[in-house]
XYZ file of C-alpha atoms in Angstrom:
509
model
C -245.610 -150.145 108.795
C -243.187 -149.598 111.675
C -240.066 -151.749 111.633
C -237.226 -152.502 114.035
C -233.642 -153.669 113.667
C -232.400 -156.941 115.149
C -230.670 -157.367 117.526
C -232.782 -155.286 119.880
C -229.935 -155.375 122.427
C -226.583 -155.405 120.626
C -223.322 -156.673 122.063
C -222.592 -159.425 124.564
C -226.017 -159.630 126.224
C -226.900 -163.337 125.936
C -229.440 -165.664 127.553
C -232.246 -163.075 127.809
C -235.047 -163.590 130.312
C -238.049 -161.283 130.156
C -241.177 -160.516 132.167
C -244.044 -158.037 131.804
C -245.596 -155.942 134.554
C -248.526 -153.932 133.195
C -247.209 -151.998 130.207
C -243.575 -152.380 131.220
C -241.134 -155.079 130.167
C -237.960 -156.019 132.004
C -235.114 -158.165 130.728
C -231.989 -159.637 132.327
C -228.908 -161.256 130.719
C -225.848 -163.291 131.610
C -222.683 -161.432 132.629
C -220.068 -164.203 133.220
C -216.762 -162.947 134.739
C -217.710 -159.275 134.675
C -218.682 -157.113 137.645
C -221.270 -155.795 138.319
C -223.352 -158.765 137.240
C -226.667 -159.367 135.448
C -227.489 -156.222 133.457
C -231.187 -155.387 133.579
C -233.145 -153.473 130.942
C -236.546 -151.770 130.640
C -238.802 -151.314 127.618
C -242.376 -150.327 126.852
C -242.534 -151.639 123.284
C -240.158 -154.679 123.266
C -237.964 -152.879 120.716
C -236.255 -150.021 122.530
C -234.406 -151.140 125.658
C -232.632 -149.022 128.284
C -230.269 -150.452 130.877
C -231.561 -149.413 134.295
C -229.017 -151.166 136.473
C -227.227 -154.379 137.361
C -228.840 -156.913 139.671
C -225.630 -158.075 141.383
C -223.852 -154.794 142.077
C -222.215 -155.453 145.467
C -219.364 -157.774 146.466
C -221.644 -159.372 149.067
C -223.929 -160.519 146.230
C -221.325 -161.532 143.677
C -218.200 -163.541 144.480
C -215.848 -163.753 141.485
C -212.406 -164.603 142.901
C -209.242 -164.644 140.758
C -209.767 -168.326 140.016
C -213.002 -167.618 138.163
C -212.173 -168.434 134.530
C -213.194 -166.232 131.645
C -216.669 -167.378 130.570
C -217.189 -168.576 134.142
C -219.208 -166.600 136.658
C -222.861 -165.700 136.155
C -224.848 -167.932 133.790
C -228.374 -167.563 132.410
C -230.658 -165.788 134.892
C -234.423 -166.146 134.966
C -236.359 -162.964 135.790
C -239.971 -163.205 136.988
C -242.579 -161.006 138.697
C -244.732 -162.809 141.270
C -246.827 -161.728 144.217
C -245.826 -158.080 143.813
C -242.061 -158.700 143.755
C -239.334 -159.308 141.205
C -237.457 -162.586 141.526
C -234.207 -163.496 139.815
C -232.472 -166.852 139.992
C -229.104 -167.622 138.417
C -225.910 -169.667 138.759
C -222.396 -168.571 139.717
C -219.972 -171.059 138.173
C -217.750 -172.422 139.691
C -218.132 -170.328 142.864
C -221.432 -169.799 144.637
C -223.764 -172.246 142.888
C -227.424 -171.322 142.472
C -228.553 -168.034 144.025
C -231.862 -166.167 144.197
C -232.432 -162.452 144.800
C -235.551 -160.271 144.998
C -236.480 -156.600 144.632
C -239.495 -154.324 144.744
C -237.959 -152.189 141.992
C -235.986 -153.948 139.220
C -233.638 -150.951 139.018
C -232.540 -151.933 142.537
C -231.676 -152.302 145.264
C -231.782 -156.106 145.023
C -231.596 -158.299 148.107
C -228.683 -160.278 149.417
C -228.698 -163.711 147.749
C -230.469 -166.779 149.045
C -228.308 -169.814 148.281
C -229.773 -173.037 146.893
C -226.951 -175.570 147.328
C -229.195 -178.496 146.389
C -230.088 -177.062 142.973
C -227.138 -178.386 141.013
C -227.972 -177.551 137.413
C -227.270 -174.317 135.538
C -229.943 -172.155 133.863
C -232.467 -172.355 136.722
C -236.065 -171.278 136.065
C -238.858 -170.188 138.428
C -242.589 -170.837 138.036
C -245.475 -170.803 140.513
C -248.721 -172.807 140.347
C -252.121 -171.839 141.780
C -251.376 -173.682 145.028
C -248.354 -171.470 145.644
C -245.770 -174.156 144.854
C -242.554 -172.771 143.389
C -241.027 -174.999 140.723
C -237.359 -174.731 139.827
C -236.433 -176.347 136.517
C -232.812 -176.487 135.389
C -230.505 -177.723 132.626
C -230.736 -181.403 132.178
C -233.863 -180.951 132.209
C -234.436 -181.600 135.924
C -236.922 -180.120 138.337
C -237.514 -179.656 142.068
C -239.957 -177.739 144.228
C -238.271 -175.093 146.348
C -238.968 -172.590 149.088
C -237.742 -169.424 147.351
C -237.470 -167.553 150.657
C -235.138 -170.007 152.383
C -233.630 -171.841 149.420
C -234.736 -175.208 150.776
C -235.508 -177.965 148.268
C -238.910 -179.529 148.996
C -238.844 -182.529 146.632
C -236.481 -185.015 145.080
C -234.981 -183.960 141.721
C -236.918 -185.414 138.791
C -235.971 -185.593 135.124
C -239.058 -184.300 133.320
C -237.875 -184.023 129.687
C -234.593 -184.286 127.827
C -235.553 -182.569 124.600
C -235.133 -184.024 121.134
C -233.621 -187.542 121.302
C -229.942 -187.341 120.479
C -229.686 -183.538 120.784
C -226.900 -182.402 123.081
C -227.142 -179.998 126.005
C -230.848 -179.694 126.845
C -230.774 -176.444 128.816
C -232.336 -173.004 129.359
C -235.745 -174.307 130.504
C -238.637 -171.895 130.991
C -242.001 -173.089 132.259
C -245.284 -171.259 131.489
C -248.960 -171.861 132.009
C -251.147 -170.817 129.070
C -254.796 -171.512 129.824
C -254.948 -174.950 131.392
C -251.751 -176.192 129.760
C -248.158 -175.975 130.944
C -245.472 -175.360 128.329
C -241.793 -176.186 128.755
C -239.486 -174.222 126.431
C -235.850 -175.334 126.250
C -232.684 -174.747 124.234
C -230.711 -177.665 122.835
C -227.929 -178.500 120.408
C -225.274 -176.353 122.098
C -224.905 -172.597 121.779
C -222.964 -172.793 118.487
C -224.316 -173.272 114.934
C -226.530 -176.187 116.000
C -228.386 -174.133 118.613
C -232.167 -174.539 118.663
C -235.343 -174.066 120.695
C -237.825 -176.873 121.309
C -241.039 -177.051 123.304
C -243.201 -179.601 125.084
C -246.555 -179.370 126.883
C -248.328 -181.131 129.691
C -251.210 -180.890 132.176
C -249.088 -179.890 135.196
C -245.786 -178.150 135.982
C -244.103 -181.536 136.355
C -245.711 -183.045 133.254
C -245.962 -185.562 131.804
C -244.742 -183.642 128.761
C -245.336 -184.374 125.095
C -242.930 -182.800 122.573
C -244.101 -180.555 119.776
C -244.113 -182.506 116.485
C -242.512 -179.489 114.752
C -239.456 -179.370 117.053
C -237.163 -177.552 116.906
C -239.452 -174.559 116.615
C -236.450 -172.267 116.040
C -233.059 -173.022 114.525
C -230.939 -171.427 111.799
C -228.546 -174.343 111.480
C -227.613 -175.289 107.899
C -229.031 -172.015 106.547
C -227.529 -168.931 104.934
C -229.312 -166.586 107.339
C -227.140 -163.675 108.552
C -228.276 -164.370 112.122
C -226.973 -167.702 113.422
C -226.762 -169.749 116.657
C -230.401 -168.884 117.406
C -231.639 -170.353 120.682
C -231.982 -169.867 124.450
C -235.128 -167.774 124.530
C -237.967 -166.627 126.754
C -241.617 -166.050 125.794
C -243.657 -163.033 126.812
C -247.250 -162.028 126.098
C -247.578 -158.336 125.294
C -250.291 -156.081 126.623
C -252.186 -156.287 123.315
C -252.384 -160.081 123.548
C -249.618 -160.790 121.026
C -246.776 -163.164 121.879
C -243.059 -162.591 121.387
C -239.790 -164.399 121.885
C -236.574 -162.770 123.148
C -233.640 -165.054 122.328
C -229.925 -165.102 121.641
C -228.152 -165.221 118.303
C -224.916 -164.105 116.670
C -223.913 -162.154 113.561
C -220.921 -163.949 112.008
C -218.711 -162.147 109.511
C -215.951 -163.006 107.060
C -215.227 -166.256 105.233
C -215.603 -169.779 106.513
C -216.482 -170.869 109.170
C -217.566 -167.295 109.935
C -216.430 -165.467 113.048
C -218.609 -163.560 115.501
C -216.850 -160.946 117.599
C -219.619 -159.130 119.486
C -220.739 -162.156 121.461
C -224.234 -163.578 121.627
C -226.810 -160.811 121.334
C -230.525 -160.442 122.127
C -232.999 -160.708 119.250
C -236.797 -160.429 118.987
C -239.267 -162.524 116.948
C -243.081 -162.776 116.790
C -244.896 -165.869 118.030
C -248.264 -167.207 116.893
C -250.180 -170.288 118.054
C -251.285 -173.237 115.926
C -253.018 -176.358 117.250
C -252.004 -175.362 120.740
C -248.297 -174.955 119.905
C -246.162 -171.787 119.690
C -244.883 -170.994 116.194
C -241.901 -168.641 115.946
C -241.958 -166.295 112.981
C -239.171 -165.420 110.597
C -236.075 -163.901 112.156
C -234.371 -161.194 110.103
C -232.176 -158.118 110.609
C -235.153 -155.823 109.871
C -238.655 -156.864 110.925
C -242.163 -155.555 111.467
C -242.430 -154.028 114.916
C -245.031 -154.954 117.536
C -248.255 -152.978 117.330
C -247.616 -151.609 120.798
C -247.352 -147.812 121.077
C -243.867 -146.800 120.004
C -241.641 -145.930 122.946
C -238.288 -144.796 121.531
C -235.408 -144.619 123.961
C -232.616 -142.084 124.184
C -229.415 -143.058 122.425
C -226.511 -144.043 124.628
C -224.239 -140.978 124.936
C -221.161 -141.369 122.785
C -218.913 -139.676 125.314
C -218.393 -140.102 129.031
C -216.543 -137.227 130.710
C -216.525 -138.998 134.085
C -218.226 -136.081 135.799
C -220.914 -138.159 137.520
C -220.724 -139.414 141.091
C -220.560 -143.033 139.937
C -220.049 -145.003 136.748
C -223.061 -145.727 134.540
C -224.322 -149.346 134.797
C -223.000 -150.065 131.285
C -219.388 -149.947 132.609
C -218.036 -153.343 133.658
C -214.848 -154.592 135.282
C -213.127 -157.937 135.643
C -214.330 -160.023 138.616
C -214.418 -157.099 141.068
C -214.094 -153.330 141.279
C -212.378 -152.220 144.513
C -213.059 -148.515 145.077
C -209.414 -147.908 145.935
C -208.484 -149.058 142.400
C -211.281 -147.367 140.418
C -212.035 -143.781 141.473
C -213.996 -140.806 140.141
C -213.028 -138.539 143.054
C -209.242 -138.828 143.252
C -208.946 -136.404 140.323
C -212.389 -134.852 139.790
C -213.597 -135.138 136.208
C -211.168 -137.986 135.506
C -211.382 -141.745 135.973
C -208.381 -142.962 137.989
C -207.283 -146.601 137.648
C -204.697 -148.137 139.985
C -202.934 -151.303 138.866
C -203.558 -154.636 140.567
C -202.227 -157.006 137.908
C -199.089 -156.495 135.845
C -200.667 -157.190 132.442
C -203.938 -157.890 130.675
C -203.049 -161.575 131.044
C -203.710 -161.254 134.790
C -207.270 -162.252 135.827
C -207.403 -159.368 138.320
C -206.083 -156.587 136.099
C -207.738 -153.219 136.767
C -210.055 -152.747 133.801
C -213.182 -150.677 133.107
C -214.883 -151.134 129.757
C -218.002 -151.240 127.613
C -219.270 -154.103 125.518
C -218.601 -153.644 121.818
C -222.051 -153.274 120.260
C -221.339 -152.424 116.600
C -218.943 -153.782 113.999
C -217.739 -150.425 112.677
C -216.690 -148.028 115.401
C -214.023 -145.762 116.825
C -213.174 -145.681 120.521
C -211.002 -142.837 121.792
C -209.775 -141.982 125.286
C -207.614 -139.164 126.600
C -205.106 -140.903 128.877
C -202.587 -139.409 131.288
C -199.969 -141.758 132.770
C -197.133 -139.724 134.323
C -196.516 -142.409 136.957
C -198.073 -145.496 135.513
C -198.705 -147.754 132.538
C -202.001 -148.504 130.885
C -204.253 -147.645 128.033
C -207.064 -148.843 125.807
C -207.734 -152.533 125.134
C -210.001 -154.687 122.991
C -210.540 -157.704 125.217
C -212.061 -161.132 124.722
C -210.259 -162.922 127.557
C -206.849 -163.177 129.239
C -205.330 -164.964 126.224
C -206.958 -162.895 123.471
C -206.654 -159.108 123.484
C -205.160 -156.179 121.573
C -204.057 -152.999 123.355
C -202.551 -149.584 122.785
C -200.922 -148.226 125.934
C -199.015 -145.271 127.302
C -195.843 -145.913 129.300
C -192.964 -143.517 130.123
C -193.568 -141.253 127.150
C -194.140 -144.053 124.661
C -197.287 -145.320 122.973
C -197.041 -149.073 122.379
C -199.280 -151.595 120.661
C -199.408 -155.082 122.132
C -201.219 -158.232 121.006
C -201.917 -161.488 122.843
C -203.216 -164.417 120.774
C -203.262 -167.686 122.692
C -199.698 -168.481 123.809
C -198.194 -165.693 121.675
C -197.620 -162.221 123.102
C -195.855 -159.466 121.171
C -195.129 -155.753 121.201
C -195.870 -154.695 117.623
C -194.993 -150.992 117.472
C -194.090 -147.961 119.544
C -193.818 -144.203 119.156
C -192.453 -141.495 121.481
C -195.049 -138.927 122.582
C -195.331 -136.070 125.074
C -197.918 -135.460 127.771
C -201.454 -136.864 127.896
C -202.427 -138.516 124.625
C -205.619 -139.593 122.894
C -205.414 -143.354 122.370
C -207.618 -144.739 119.629
C -209.018 -148.061 118.423
C -211.076 -148.586 115.287
C -212.803 -151.749 114.100
C -213.984 -152.203 110.518
C -216.092 -155.150 109.365
C -215.252 -157.108 106.231
C -217.945 -158.406 103.917
C -218.139 -162.106 103.023
C -216.817 -163.139 99.600
C -216.907 -166.507 97.876
C -213.458 -165.864 96.409
C -212.005 -165.141 99.849
C -213.035 -168.097 102.035
C -210.592 -167.072 104.773
C -211.467 -163.382 104.763
C -211.298 -161.896 108.258
C -214.504 -160.755 109.992
C -213.020 -157.325 110.637
C -209.776 -155.437 111.102
C -208.717 -153.694 114.306
C -206.618 -150.542 114.034
C -204.725 -149.280 117.070
C -202.780 -146.085 117.579
C -203.040 -142.530 118.860
C -204.033 -139.060 117.689
C -201.452 -136.444 116.768
C -201.881 -132.857 117.944
C -203.819 -132.033 114.760
C -206.238 -134.930 115.433
C -204.825 -137.210 112.740
C -205.110 -140.905 113.592
C -201.584 -142.321 113.720
C -202.142 -146.034 113.098
C -199.432 -148.164 114.664
C -200.932 -151.565 113.847
C -203.777 -153.079 111.834
C -204.703 -156.567 113.027
C -206.954 -159.396 111.918
C -210.079 -159.424 114.083
C -210.693 -163.178 113.867
C -208.253 -163.750 116.730
C -210.606 -161.845 119.029
C -213.616 -163.986 118.096
C -215.436 -166.770 119.893
C -214.674 -169.219 117.078
C -210.946 -168.786 117.801
C -210.851 -168.114 121.538
C -213.807 -170.255 122.647
C -216.077 -169.357 125.539
C -219.358 -167.498 125.798
C -218.478 -163.803 125.761
C -217.863 -161.043 123.208
C -215.472 -158.158 122.973
C -215.269 -155.465 125.619
C -213.340 -152.249 124.857
C -212.044 -150.342 127.832
C -209.246 -148.740 129.803
C -206.771 -150.562 132.036
C -203.808 -149.978 134.336
C -200.909 -152.427 134.682
C -198.414 -150.324 136.675
C -198.889 -147.412 139.061
C -201.947 -145.326 138.178
C -203.375 -143.850 135.021
C -206.133 -141.296 134.581
C -208.700 -140.949 131.806
C -210.296 -137.557 131.117
C -212.919 -138.887 128.715
C -213.924 -141.961 126.729
C -215.674 -141.612 123.369
C -217.472 -144.487 121.556
C -218.785 -143.659 118.074
C -220.272 -145.684 115.249
C -218.452 -145.227 111.947
C -219.837 -145.081 108.417
C -218.259 -145.867 105.064
C -217.455 -142.160 104.705
C -215.046 -142.463 107.640
C -213.129 -145.353 106.122
C -209.498 -144.775 105.141
C -207.272 -147.478 103.692
C -204.150 -147.493 105.826
C -202.910 -151.027 105.242
C -200.092 -149.803 102.971
C -199.263 -146.734 105.026
C -198.829 -147.941 108.606
C -196.433 -146.022 110.823
C -193.008 -147.656 110.723
C -192.354 -149.357 114.083
């Protein structure tokens, strides 16, 4: 029996939307304040996913000005294949509203956006009926008919279903026709511990809809399951006729209330049908894989030497990425970052990072800053980040937690230096109800490669339960004065054999 590990896409890749074209599956996720926007993945077995690009990869497609708050920006896309083309609709909050783009190849290039100013709800969905009508359903749950080519709204908005009576935030609608019946899948209960998926069915795209008597058909609220906040999903029928659900969830750690630090991730669960209703199977960290032919994907390279002509799609920046501030050609084989903002508190700070995808890892970068200041940061938002930076021959560790900002340690060094961050998860314990989800160690490497730990910090302060919002950690390099250059960036998963207790032996500040 072949198995797979959940999540199938780890790290801050929430709100998955999936479609199948022949034997290929494509999936898109929310990206919020990060640029480029809407990462898109490919799979042939629903288990192994490879990022093939970003849908919104040009400033003309994605406007994220400095006023865009963290956890603002791009919300909940819907990805569909219709009439030989790929269609993606999403919302840019608070700037840009609802937009729709198309492509012949999901790896790009995607079109310039069509704006739909009269579609006012987030989480827009697309579905076509046999008459060629295009139905756009959105959070609320409201619905209009649209012309997807012009963005014109062709009908008055109608409320078609509001989910379970009393449940908050009916959102994330997806409309499907199965046989002669139309199914409306929604999320409700909010994206925290009460998150859930419910479903209704009707004879037409606009209903009338009857709710499933077993609603919610997915929720882990009030359970001891290691995967929580399950909701916001999209159904897909595989080539062998089986049905599957891609959905978001989190993996909280530590004591109570539990803190998740990686963001909302993408999980996979089987779906069966009973009495005309979808039934979602058990969700667990290890599950039986689809019976599709196995299609393993290459592991993401641990190290980037910045020798390519452009950054891999996995690299993201904050709100924009001006080429004059982020360069691979200024010093060949190095990534050059030029400062725009004076600190990581600045919404427009020059930053290039990767989503944190595992709980136990080491990130290392060789940084040269002869005429600048910058380094390596673990970022959740402008008010919650830890950093180790190089400035005028000193390595410094800084922490920002809400209104508090502090330099914690420093050490004099010479020349380029390898900056290093490690994160180590903590297991839950009934006798430690306030145990942290993980610890974050920051420092640099001595000439002999020894990790000189300057600070060890509680990871809960870089969690969604503390900071709020919809994103997870991103670990990357930044510049806050002049220019810095990075020769390489190395991201490696750690095992228990790598663990060293340094809590009682930190370098004296």
